[in-house]
């Protein structure tokens, strides 16, 4: 065998064996088909799984037995396979005991599909991190634009830039209303804006290589999020740009907005936010080279809008990119087109900031397929995150709603209708305006007599048509229990629209549950309070308060953990309020009692008692902390007494390193000897270093239960230990009150302080 090929003898052996199997009844495939399989498998050497290999096993008595793979890239192998002798080899499913040939193409396809599926897969933790990072960067970008809008409202800067506008242009920016032809006034405004845009571009020069935030606000991939750095721009730096009249494109747009506001126009600053795409499942990005001059400026992320009071619509102005002025109807020229442009500028969130500190999401105006395509790229596709995003916009919006918002919302509704029905099953799934009947949930049903608004043809063999219905014709049905949790009860004679099978864990069978629409329900009317003041309760002695209108008339719900204790202390009529349920493992459901329901006349007294209880609880917690701290100091004093007693009665023993066994140096030993008067001639030992007094228990303080004398009233008295003038009593059983411990510790500190003023040799090192 040479060059990784089968020898001539082995090749003839395989050929004869396969021909013999074909003659005995093996139904193999034709020779050319076998050849194609081998060649197709040979062309995929990159797969590392064993399923892409043709394994030939030869059982022989010879010692040389080897397995060969058909993955070899040698050119001589192709010549060997292309020989006429190999053309007669046929595939046989049966084995003769000596030769077995296995070709597992199904496993190869399965492994290939699996590898393609998991090639760019991400862990759930990574996906969650990217979503959180996307939200964080989205928030920071909105705040960035909000701050720039505040800078554009600076009156001094507006007056400075407004001086650049000539009188002719200024007069045309405020044309008179033409009653005969309103469009004539709009045309004058558009011409003035076009002249002003050209005038600004002559005055302000762009710097593409500026270190300030030019291309750093564009979208980047996840593997390079932390690599982009730029210098921060302060308000002082912001004003210097317009003194020199040079700067990046974003600053140019913001200066143009400032000039328009200085001229008295209602101008808005528009920012297309570019956080990283959290739906991108690729781990590494394929590097795409782009040109700052061509790509960044062609589709900007900052532009402005001017309100046209004659046409009742906003005029879009792009001064740095395409230098256009348009009145967007159905499609904007500022929306990026192309794979390269979308890789760095994906229009998903377009936010507008006006001169009165207004903030609004105007993505509907500039994104053509907002609901069909881009909706999946936005964080607002989830209900909870949509509320989060709307709360941010609402917080940054400092002005009240006006008529301009009404006109704009009407335009947005028309755009939603004009967008039309999606052209794929993926886009129509969970669509906010359209739905397929097969995509309805188990508790949803179409209105009786609902008409389809369109059809969707499937591009498959059947070419079937699917009816598309408006989502507004979908009715959600729920059980009577669910409606009661929402504060609604079934009407008399209510008719159900759906039935739902549920499992009964007790009887181990399925029961049918009726589902009702909201039209078959009404608000729950609570029961009245009795004449004697008794609050109505249910079978369990509680009252269900799931919605505010379920509270009885003349009563009030007080939610507090101490409300039940306070009501019991006052002895007023009350009822425990169940405001929800807590689901636990094992199909266990527990009601959540969060407060009590009392009559209005008892509310003030109940609140006062609750505040007193909370104050007492705080005092008890504070007292417990103080007691714990004092016990710690008491333990420290006890250890000090024990240590001083050992040094006084047994002496300090020093080792070869000059440290005693208690952790003090020789200098510390001399200090102790000066206070205790010990003789160091014997090395600090007294008669072997131990006292033979049996009451001393080997020099250690006895346990409290061993300190009792023969009589219960008689106790062993120990002489106090003195450090100069400072006196420390020996440890007693810890039965003292916290106040006594505090007084004792304060007295000890005073004695030690007075002694340290007289003699600086008193020191203590904590171990």
XYZ file of C-alpha atoms in Angstrom:
767
model
C 0.000 0.000 0.000
C 1.501 3.299 -1.155
C 0.367 6.910 -0.976
C -2.630 6.049 1.211
C -4.248 3.825 -1.528
C -5.398 0.229 -1.513
C -2.901 -2.222 -2.849
C -3.665 -4.165 -5.998
C -4.292 -7.393 -4.070
C -6.865 -5.820 -1.700
C -8.593 -4.046 -4.583
C -9.043 -7.301 -6.553
C -10.268 -9.033 -3.413
C -13.005 -6.427 -2.853
C -14.020 -6.511 -6.521
C -14.404 -10.315 -6.634
C -16.323 -10.412 -3.365
C -18.862 -7.817 -4.482
C -19.403 -9.510 -7.831
C -20.033 -12.797 -6.027
C -22.669 -11.156 -3.808
C -24.453 -9.775 -6.865
C -24.634 -13.220 -8.452
C -26.079 -14.785 -5.274
C -29.128 -12.475 -5.339
C -27.960 -9.164 -3.941
C -30.111 -6.341 -5.266
C -27.579 -3.544 -5.348
C -27.687 -0.353 -7.312
C -25.985 0.175 -10.628
C -22.290 0.854 -10.875
C -22.534 4.487 -12.002
C -24.803 5.201 -9.029
C -22.198 3.770 -6.670
C -19.598 5.921 -8.318
C -21.649 9.076 -7.844
C -22.104 8.367 -4.126
C -18.402 7.926 -3.606
C -17.579 11.104 -5.495
C -20.236 13.139 -3.672
C -18.938 11.976 -0.343
C -15.399 12.706 -1.395
C -16.210 16.357 -2.090
C -17.151 17.124 1.527
C -13.991 16.691 3.585
C -14.865 19.637 5.836
C -17.452 17.693 7.825
C -15.835 16.187 10.879
C -18.573 13.721 11.797
C -18.081 10.059 11.093
C -21.283 9.864 9.077
C -19.662 11.471 6.004
C -17.145 8.676 5.590
C -17.279 5.424 3.621
C -15.843 2.784 5.937
C -14.479 -0.389 4.365
C -13.714 -3.179 6.805
C -11.838 -6.293 5.641
C -11.686 -9.276 7.937
C -8.629 -11.356 7.062
C -6.172 -13.652 8.746
C -3.304 -11.399 7.777
C -1.780 -9.184 10.402
C -2.159 -6.049 8.285
C -5.765 -4.951 8.854
C -6.530 -1.235 8.483
C -9.482 1.104 7.916
C -9.311 3.712 5.206
C -11.293 6.851 4.701
C -12.367 8.074 1.360
C -11.593 11.678 2.388
C -8.071 11.701 1.053
C -7.302 14.720 -1.091
C -4.614 12.939 -3.088
C -5.070 13.226 -6.840
C -4.054 9.612 -7.414
C -7.220 8.459 -5.636
C -9.368 10.072 -8.306
C -7.443 8.217 -10.983
C -7.987 4.956 -9.144
C -11.738 5.531 -8.822
C -12.031 6.534 -12.471
C -10.528 3.273 -13.703
C -12.627 0.868 -15.740
C -12.043 -1.875 -13.194
C -13.942 0.077 -10.537
C -16.925 0.608 -12.850
C -18.077 -2.993 -12.289
C -18.331 -2.654 -8.497
C -21.981 -2.828 -7.365
C -23.582 -2.117 -4.009
C -25.010 -5.109 -2.127
C -26.917 -4.825 1.156
C -26.024 -8.325 2.378
C -22.754 -9.155 4.151
C -20.811 -12.355 3.478
C -18.955 -12.355 6.774
C -15.650 -11.232 5.346
C -16.335 -7.815 3.795
C -18.727 -5.082 4.977
C -19.273 -1.727 3.245
C -21.298 0.927 5.135
C -22.477 4.184 3.560
C -24.645 6.187 5.963
C -25.910 9.084 3.869
C -28.961 9.757 6.023
C -26.791 10.328 9.059
C -24.646 12.636 6.974
C -27.605 14.783 5.991
C -28.867 14.829 9.556
C -25.517 15.897 10.964
C -25.128 18.518 8.240
C -28.511 20.039 9.048
C -27.780 19.943 12.739
C -24.466 21.673 12.229
C -26.061 24.366 10.111
C -28.717 24.896 12.753
C -26.287 25.249 15.626
C -23.550 27.008 13.700
C -24.687 30.479 14.729
C -26.710 29.483 17.766
C -26.458 31.473 20.975
C -27.031 30.471 24.546
C -30.201 31.774 26.199
C -28.045 33.715 28.655
C -26.258 35.463 25.778
C -29.563 36.303 24.119
C -30.896 37.755 27.361
C -27.703 39.765 27.812
C -27.979 41.177 24.307
C -31.592 42.152 24.884
C -30.688 43.893 28.146
C -27.745 45.652 26.504
C -30.008 46.690 23.636
C -32.456 48.268 26.087
C -29.671 50.012 27.988
C -28.141 51.517 24.855
C -31.582 52.493 23.613
C -32.179 54.397 26.836
C -28.811 56.156 26.673
C -29.351 57.198 23.055
C -32.755 58.677 23.860
C -31.255 60.623 26.759
C -28.425 61.782 24.491
C -30.894 63.210 21.985
C -32.969 64.761 24.755
C -29.899 66.607 26.050
C -28.962 67.843 22.569
C -32.497 69.118 22.113
C -32.106 71.094 25.345
C -28.936 72.662 23.968
C -30.792 73.616 20.805
C -33.254 75.590 22.965
C -30.540 77.920 24.254
C -31.784 81.444 23.543
C -28.343 83.025 23.175
C -27.266 80.426 20.654
C -30.537 80.789 18.746
C -30.096 84.553 18.458
C -26.506 84.114 17.324
C -27.375 81.662 14.547
C -30.521 83.536 13.521
C -28.324 86.478 12.508
C -26.973 84.324 9.669
C -30.386 84.408 7.958
C -30.964 87.241 5.499
C -34.102 89.367 5.605
C -35.477 87.977 2.353
C -35.184 84.376 3.528
C -36.600 85.296 6.924
C -39.687 86.895 5.373
C -40.284 83.883 3.135
C -40.105 81.591 6.158
C -43.291 83.257 7.435
C -45.564 83.630 4.383
C -49.098 84.956 4.607
C -51.958 82.495 4.339
C -53.441 82.347 0.859
C -57.161 81.647 1.255
C -57.698 81.073 -2.448
C -54.842 78.574 -2.826
C -53.296 77.329 0.464
C -50.702 75.310 -1.432
C -49.168 78.572 -2.627
C -48.197 79.443 0.950
C -46.746 75.982 1.402
C -44.681 76.411 -1.764
C -43.228 79.684 -0.480
C -42.240 77.982 2.764
C -40.584 75.107 0.911
C -38.605 77.487 -1.301
C -37.424 79.461 1.720
C -36.325 76.285 3.502
C -34.398 75.161 0.418
C -32.571 78.482 0.198
C -31.832 78.395 3.915
C -30.433 74.860 3.622
C -28.031 75.896 0.857
C -27.017 78.980 2.812
C -26.252 76.876 5.916
C -24.176 74.349 3.998
C -22.025 77.189 2.665
C -21.449 78.562 6.133
C -20.901 75.312 8.066
C -18.109 72.997 6.873
C -18.276 69.281 7.635
C -15.404 67.389 9.280
C -15.579 63.693 8.489
C -12.525 62.869 10.610
C -13.784 64.611 13.734
C -13.096 62.711 16.992
C -16.541 63.709 18.237
C -19.280 61.070 17.869
C -19.538 61.133 14.059
C -19.677 57.450 13.200
C -19.904 56.279 16.806
C -23.681 56.708 16.882
C -24.169 54.264 14.020
C -25.029 50.647 14.709
C -22.166 48.252 15.413
C -22.027 44.497 15.807
C -21.841 42.799 19.170
C -18.191 41.818 18.819
C -17.181 45.481 18.529
C -19.593 47.230 20.889
C -16.910 48.175 23.409
C -14.284 49.109 20.829
C -15.811 52.416 19.750
C -14.668 55.385 21.775
C -15.009 59.085 21.158
C -14.477 62.337 22.981
C -17.426 63.677 24.935
C -19.050 66.921 23.859
C -19.935 69.464 26.521
C -22.174 72.470 26.036
C -19.098 74.680 25.878
C -17.644 72.525 23.103
C -21.038 72.482 21.414
C -21.059 76.283 21.162
C -17.470 76.383 19.885
C -18.507 74.375 16.824
C -20.723 77.256 15.705
C -18.069 79.828 16.490
C -15.667 78.105 14.093
C -18.566 76.878 11.885
C -16.855 73.530 11.455
C -17.785 70.138 12.874
C -19.306 66.700 12.238
C -22.581 66.114 10.415
C -24.631 65.541 13.559
C -23.569 68.902 14.986
C -24.456 70.552 11.689
C -28.029 69.252 11.851
C -28.415 70.322 15.464
C -27.132 73.792 14.644
C -29.578 74.041 11.740
C -32.455 73.155 14.086
C -31.245 75.817 16.523
C -31.232 78.400 13.736
C -34.765 77.453 12.633
C -36.054 77.835 16.177
C -34.294 81.171 16.415
C -36.263 82.238 13.330
C -39.544 81.408 15.060
C -40.316 78.109 13.294
C -41.668 75.007 14.992
C -38.697 72.753 14.231
C -38.113 69.259 15.590
C -34.847 67.382 15.976
C -35.179 63.835 14.602
C -32.866 61.044 15.689
C -32.828 57.505 14.303
C -31.564 55.448 17.237
C -29.052 52.744 16.345
C -28.637 50.242 19.212
C -27.158 46.826 18.336
C -29.543 44.327 16.796
C -30.613 41.939 19.568
C -32.219 39.589 17.018
C -28.877 38.932 15.322
C -27.885 35.381 16.243
C -24.432 35.540 14.688
C -21.550 35.229 17.101
C -19.010 36.971 14.859
C -19.708 39.547 12.232
C -18.414 39.347 8.701
C -16.423 42.529 8.335
C -18.002 44.952 5.909
C -15.834 47.824 4.737
C -17.707 51.067 4.236
C -16.855 54.604 3.286
C -17.607 57.435 5.669
C -18.076 59.950 2.864
C -20.543 57.868 0.853
C -22.455 55.713 3.300
C -22.684 57.759 6.516
C -23.862 60.902 4.797
C -26.197 59.244 2.319
C -28.539 57.985 5.034
C -28.099 60.180 8.121
C -29.273 59.422 11.624
C -30.029 63.075 12.451
C -32.322 65.357 10.486
C -35.031 67.909 11.222
C -38.714 68.610 10.632
C -40.612 71.877 10.251
C -44.348 72.173 10.846
C -46.371 73.433 7.897
C -49.397 75.143 9.410
C -51.002 75.538 5.992
C -50.937 71.870 4.932
C -51.180 70.595 8.528
C -48.179 68.275 8.156
C -44.480 68.044 8.918
C -41.801 68.837 6.325
C -38.684 66.654 6.421
C -35.302 68.322 5.797
C -32.001 66.483 5.289
C -29.132 68.965 5.017
C -26.081 66.655 5.209
C -27.029 63.523 3.280
C -29.076 63.823 0.144
C -29.894 67.513 0.771
C -33.584 67.022 0.169
C -36.826 68.494 1.447
C -39.807 66.167 1.285
C -43.330 65.754 2.555
C -43.467 62.047 3.332
C -46.609 60.298 2.159
C -45.957 56.564 2.001
C -42.197 56.062 1.688
C -39.312 58.229 2.798
C -36.051 58.663 0.937
C -34.155 58.619 4.235
C -34.859 54.946 4.952
C -31.648 52.970 4.262
C -31.799 50.573 1.333
C -29.337 47.769 0.719
C -27.517 45.192 2.777
C -24.427 47.304 3.452
C -26.393 50.357 4.498
C -28.678 48.338 6.763
C -25.655 46.757 8.420
C -24.712 50.106 9.973
C -27.926 52.112 9.790
C -31.012 50.015 10.497
C -34.008 52.289 10.935
C -36.088 50.934 13.847
C -36.631 53.757 16.348
C -37.162 57.309 15.075
C -37.735 59.812 17.897
C -38.712 63.480 17.494
C -37.891 66.272 19.982
C -39.614 69.644 19.651
C -38.907 73.105 21.049
C -41.367 72.705 23.945
C -39.566 69.651 25.348
C -41.896 67.270 23.581
C -40.817 63.706 22.788
C -42.628 61.378 20.392
C -42.018 58.187 18.448
C -42.439 58.983 14.732
C -41.104 55.709 13.308
C -44.370 55.187 11.429
C -43.618 58.126 9.113
C -40.188 56.979 7.922
C -40.382 53.157 7.999
C -42.367 51.733 5.100
C -42.825 48.203 6.493
C -42.972 48.954 10.187
C -45.626 46.386 11.126
C -44.703 43.699 8.612
C -40.907 43.590 8.809
C -39.302 46.013 11.250
C -41.692 45.191 14.097
C -39.691 42.048 14.907
C -36.496 44.097 15.215
C -37.957 46.395 17.861
C -37.996 45.718 21.572
C -41.661 46.748 21.548
C -42.717 43.423 20.058
C -43.254 42.166 23.618
C -46.095 43.666 25.634
C -44.099 44.319 28.810
C -41.156 45.835 26.959
C -43.551 47.936 24.909
C -44.868 49.430 28.148
C -41.279 50.050 29.248
C -40.448 51.905 26.026
C -43.648 53.965 26.147
C -42.934 54.897 29.761
C -39.556 56.339 28.698
C -41.142 58.412 25.934
C -43.862 59.571 28.307
C -41.315 60.572 30.942
C -39.268 62.645 28.485
C -42.359 64.327 27.049
C -42.771 67.508 29.112
C -45.593 69.181 27.161
C -49.320 68.588 26.900
C -51.082 67.138 23.908
C -52.115 69.592 21.176
C -53.848 69.570 17.813
C -50.627 68.828 15.971
C -50.537 65.447 17.712
C -54.093 64.744 16.567
C -53.223 65.494 12.938
C -50.116 63.342 13.166
C -51.920 60.382 14.736
C -54.529 60.460 11.984
C -51.727 60.297 9.448
C -50.154 57.342 11.268
C -53.451 55.448 11.198
C -53.689 55.962 7.452
C -50.142 54.694 7.033
C -50.973 51.534 8.988
C -53.888 50.840 6.680
C -51.845 51.613 3.588
C -49.073 49.206 4.585
C -51.354 46.324 3.689
C -51.345 42.618 4.405
C -47.985 40.852 4.889
C -46.847 38.592 2.076
C -45.478 35.717 4.190
C -46.593 33.485 7.031
C -43.745 34.630 9.254
C -44.695 38.284 8.933
C -48.392 37.737 9.514
C -47.835 35.743 12.692
C -48.593 37.902 15.765
C -49.359 40.827 13.468
C -51.135 43.659 15.322
C -53.727 44.239 12.552
C -54.150 40.964 10.645
C -54.554 37.326 11.627
C -55.119 33.925 10.056
C -57.849 31.676 11.343
C -55.353 28.902 11.976
C -53.259 31.225 14.173
C -56.085 31.899 16.618
C -55.466 30.804 20.183
C -57.530 28.216 21.991
C -59.632 30.899 23.707
C -60.098 33.100 20.623
C -62.861 33.063 18.044
C -63.920 35.279 15.163
C -66.973 37.456 15.433
C -70.112 35.993 13.915
C -70.263 37.145 10.310
C -66.645 38.320 10.169
C -65.481 39.040 6.613
C -62.005 38.354 5.325
C -59.981 41.364 4.269
C -57.659 39.488 1.929
C -56.020 36.229 0.962
C -52.562 34.748 1.306
C -51.414 32.241 -1.305
C -48.927 29.606 -0.193
C -46.110 28.874 -2.602
C -46.156 25.121 -2.336
C -47.554 22.183 -4.252
C -51.094 22.798 -3.105
C -51.118 26.555 -3.884
C -53.816 26.932 -1.271
C -55.378 30.248 -0.315
C -55.609 31.317 3.323
C -58.168 33.845 4.446
C -56.836 36.866 6.298
C -59.096 38.544 8.860
C -58.745 41.846 10.710
C -57.544 41.334 14.254
C -60.246 43.667 15.504
C -62.781 40.933 14.632
C -61.116 38.477 17.032
C -62.918 37.907 20.346
C -61.151 36.533 23.414
C -63.250 34.264 25.614
C -62.581 33.315 29.229
C -64.187 31.272 31.955
C -66.576 32.675 34.547
C -63.850 32.408 37.194
C -61.448 34.467 35.098
C -64.041 37.162 34.516
C -64.745 37.278 38.250
C -61.027 37.843 38.857
C -61.355 40.829 36.510
C -64.279 42.214 38.506
C -66.958 41.048 36.094
C -69.815 38.566 36.456
C -71.890 36.702 33.876
C -75.160 38.180 32.797
C -78.341 36.252 33.323
C -78.797 33.900 30.381
C -75.232 34.349 29.142
C -74.284 32.191 26.159
C -70.857 30.710 25.752
C -68.984 30.732 22.452
C -66.323 28.119 23.170
C -65.796 25.071 25.332
C -62.439 24.114 26.715
C -61.444 20.719 28.081
C -59.591 20.769 31.387
C -58.148 17.933 33.423
C -59.720 17.126 36.757
C -56.898 16.006 39.093
C -59.353 14.470 41.562
C -61.445 12.327 39.249
C -58.605 11.918 36.702
C -60.793 12.720 33.715
C -61.523 15.721 31.511
C -64.256 18.251 32.149
C -65.658 20.822 29.773
C -65.336 24.459 30.760
C -67.441 27.107 29.071
C -65.785 30.272 27.805
C -67.676 33.550 27.504
C -66.845 36.795 25.672
C -66.763 40.136 27.417
C -70.116 41.043 25.918
C -71.777 38.382 28.066
C -70.462 39.879 31.317
C -71.108 42.937 33.480
C -69.438 44.678 36.405
C -69.713 42.988 39.788
C -72.062 44.832 42.157
C -70.776 44.401 45.745
C -73.097 43.612 48.630
C -74.082 46.299 51.095
C -72.910 46.483 54.706
C -75.449 45.203 57.268
C -77.291 47.526 59.618
C -75.135 46.401 62.539
C -71.962 47.230 60.603
C -71.055 43.667 59.623
C -69.133 43.487 56.357
C -70.343 40.745 53.974
C -67.874 37.886 53.482
C -67.698 34.679 51.484
C -67.806 31.074 52.662
C -64.235 31.262 53.963
C -64.811 34.439 55.983
C -62.936 36.680 53.524
C -63.999 39.284 50.999
C -62.807 39.217 47.388
C -61.371 42.544 46.234
C -59.818 42.021 42.798
C -60.830 45.400 41.376
C -61.585 48.744 43.073
C -65.308 48.602 42.245
C -65.663 45.357 44.241
C -65.274 47.273 47.549
C -68.650 47.673 49.311
C -70.141 51.150 49.370
C -69.128 53.083 52.473
C -66.038 50.935 53.070
C -62.340 51.288 52.419
C -59.555 48.824 51.669
C -56.454 49.262 53.843
C -53.506 47.212 52.537
C -50.724 46.709 55.056
C -49.087 43.662 56.673
C -50.099 44.989 60.112
C -53.666 45.889 59.160
C -55.188 42.700 60.610
C -53.348 43.154 63.904
C -54.416 46.800 64.115
C -58.079 46.035 63.356
C -58.105 43.270 65.958
C -56.594 45.634 68.526
C -59.266 48.277 67.846
C -62.027 45.639 67.873
C -63.777 47.190 64.906
C -65.754 45.134 62.377
C -63.481 44.181 59.486
C -63.032 41.522 56.834
C -59.806 40.108 55.456
C -59.342 41.178 51.840
C -58.175 38.619 49.264
C -56.638 40.527 46.360
C -55.096 37.636 44.427
C -53.739 34.126 44.511
C -50.280 32.624 44.804
C -49.616 29.493 42.772
C -47.242 26.966 44.270
C -45.873 23.633 43.149
C -48.119 20.617 43.178
C -51.230 22.460 41.905
C -51.564 24.264 45.210
C -53.151 27.688 45.221
C -53.102 29.989 48.223
C -55.041 33.245 48.530
C -53.075 36.439 49.097
C -54.493 38.456 51.996
C -52.953 41.912 51.725
C -55.229 44.005 53.935
C -58.628 44.499 55.532
C -61.887 46.170 54.568
C -63.383 48.477 57.218
C -65.957 51.210 57.215
C -64.813 54.713 56.381
C -65.337 55.975 59.922
C -62.640 53.627 61.265
C -59.997 54.322 58.641
C -58.193 57.150 60.466
C -57.945 55.217 63.724
C -56.786 52.107 61.877
C -54.054 54.011 60.034
C -52.840 55.594 63.292
C -52.558 52.202 64.989
C -50.711 50.768 61.985
C -48.190 53.601 62.116
C -47.696 53.005 65.844
C -47.153 49.282 65.272
C -44.576 49.979 62.571
C -42.789 52.417 64.862
C -42.707 49.831 67.657
C -41.369 47.229 65.247
C -38.608 49.600 64.176
C -37.705 50.282 67.813
C -37.617 46.557 68.569
C -35.354 45.911 65.593
C -33.060 48.755 66.632
C -32.993 47.476 70.230
C -32.105 44.003 68.981
C -29.191 45.381 66.990
C -27.942 47.334 69.985
C -28.224 44.260 72.188
C -26.265 42.223 69.665
C -23.537 44.876 69.566
C -23.345 45.085 73.369
C -23.120 41.313 73.636
C -20.183 41.464 71.261
C -18.453 44.045 73.441
C -19.236 41.939 76.511
C -17.570 38.967 74.867
C -14.531 41.117 74.076
C -14.261 42.270 77.714
C -14.544 38.695 78.905
C -11.658 37.682 76.644
C -9.596 40.592 77.946
C -10.215 39.506 81.541
C -9.231 35.932 80.748
C -6.059 37.055 79.002
C -5.062 39.414 81.817
C -5.679 36.702 84.393
C -3.443 34.249 82.542
C -0.651 36.806 82.299
C -1.011 37.791 85.950
C -1.155 34.332 87.520
C 0.881 32.188 85.095
C 3.147 34.601 83.310
C 3.804 35.141 79.634
C 5.889 32.472 77.926
C 8.015 33.666 75.011
C 9.173 31.412 72.159
C 12.422 31.529 70.216
C 11.118 34.203 67.862
C 10.505 36.596 70.713
C 6.709 36.200 70.737
C 4.688 34.707 73.553
C 1.923 32.194 73.032
C -0.685 34.911 73.342
C 0.731 36.706 70.312
C 2.598 39.595 72.105
C 6.261 40.611 71.675
C 8.904 40.880 74.401
C 8.265 44.605 74.662
C 4.637 43.877 75.435
C 5.717 41.370 78.097
C 7.782 44.030 79.812
C 4.799 46.372 79.798
C 2.627 43.722 81.429
C 5.306 42.990 84.003
C 5.494 46.666 84.924
C 1.810 46.553 85.817
C 1.656 43.150 87.494
C 5.052 43.252 89.216
C 6.104 39.828 87.915
C 9.711 38.679 88.202
C 11.260 37.810 84.847
C 14.376 36.187 86.262
C 12.760 32.774 85.880
C 11.641 33.544 82.337
C 8.188 34.561 83.468
C 7.440 31.184 85.105
C 6.240 30.732 88.655
C 6.805 27.228 90.034
C 6.497 25.519 86.694
C 4.112 28.078 85.249
C 0.909 26.681 86.830
C -0.905 27.318 90.099
C -1.933 24.317 92.147
C -5.134 25.960 93.306
C -7.918 23.524 92.466
C -10.480 26.304 92.432
C -8.752 27.983 89.501
C -9.392 25.033 87.177
C -6.042 25.176 85.445
C -5.954 28.947 85.076
C -9.114 29.292 82.982
C -12.415 30.855 83.965
C -14.855 28.073 84.876
C -18.106 27.663 83.028
C -21.061 29.536 84.573
C -22.778 26.304 85.633
C -19.591 25.254 87.527
C -19.178 28.502 89.443
C -21.789 27.665 92.076
C -20.538 26.770 95.535
C -21.918 23.980 97.666
C -24.743 26.258 98.675
C -27.013 27.753 96.021
C -26.601 31.225 97.482
C -22.848 31.023 98.008
C -20.613 31.880 95.056
C -16.882 31.884 94.597
C -15.402 35.371 94.720
C -12.336 36.181 92.643
C -10.064 39.124 93.295
C -10.083 41.797 90.611
C -7.235 42.223 88.160
C -5.489 45.580 88.063
C -3.537 47.284 85.272
C -1.953 50.063 87.256
C -4.943 52.063 88.422
C -7.344 50.446 85.954
C -9.313 47.652 87.547
C -11.039 44.824 85.666
C -13.430 42.520 87.434
C -13.327 38.849 86.637
C -15.875 37.362 84.292
C -19.216 36.550 85.854
C -22.117 34.633 84.335
C -23.675 36.627 81.489
C -26.911 37.506 83.219
C -26.487 41.275 83.132
C -28.841 43.606 81.326
C -27.732 45.550 78.238
C -27.742 48.814 80.194
C -25.420 47.350 82.822
C -23.096 46.051 80.100
C -23.032 49.471 78.482
C -22.288 51.212 81.785
C -19.537 48.732 82.582
C -17.954 49.173 79.151
C -18.113 52.973 79.418
C -16.479 52.845 82.861
C -13.778 50.565 81.478
C -13.002 52.987 78.632
C -12.763 55.899 81.055
C -10.350 54.002 83.321
C -8.210 52.904 80.393
C -8.178 56.436 78.985
C -7.087 57.987 82.267
C -4.376 55.360 82.677
C -3.093 55.830 79.117
C -2.604 59.563 79.830
C -0.376 58.752 82.835
C 1.466 55.775 81.426
C 1.874 55.296 77.665
C 3.122 51.741 78.166
C -0.433 50.353 78.362
C -1.168 48.906 74.933
C -3.325 46.173 73.596
C -3.084 44.452 70.246
C -6.149 42.629 68.984
C -5.392 39.250 67.658
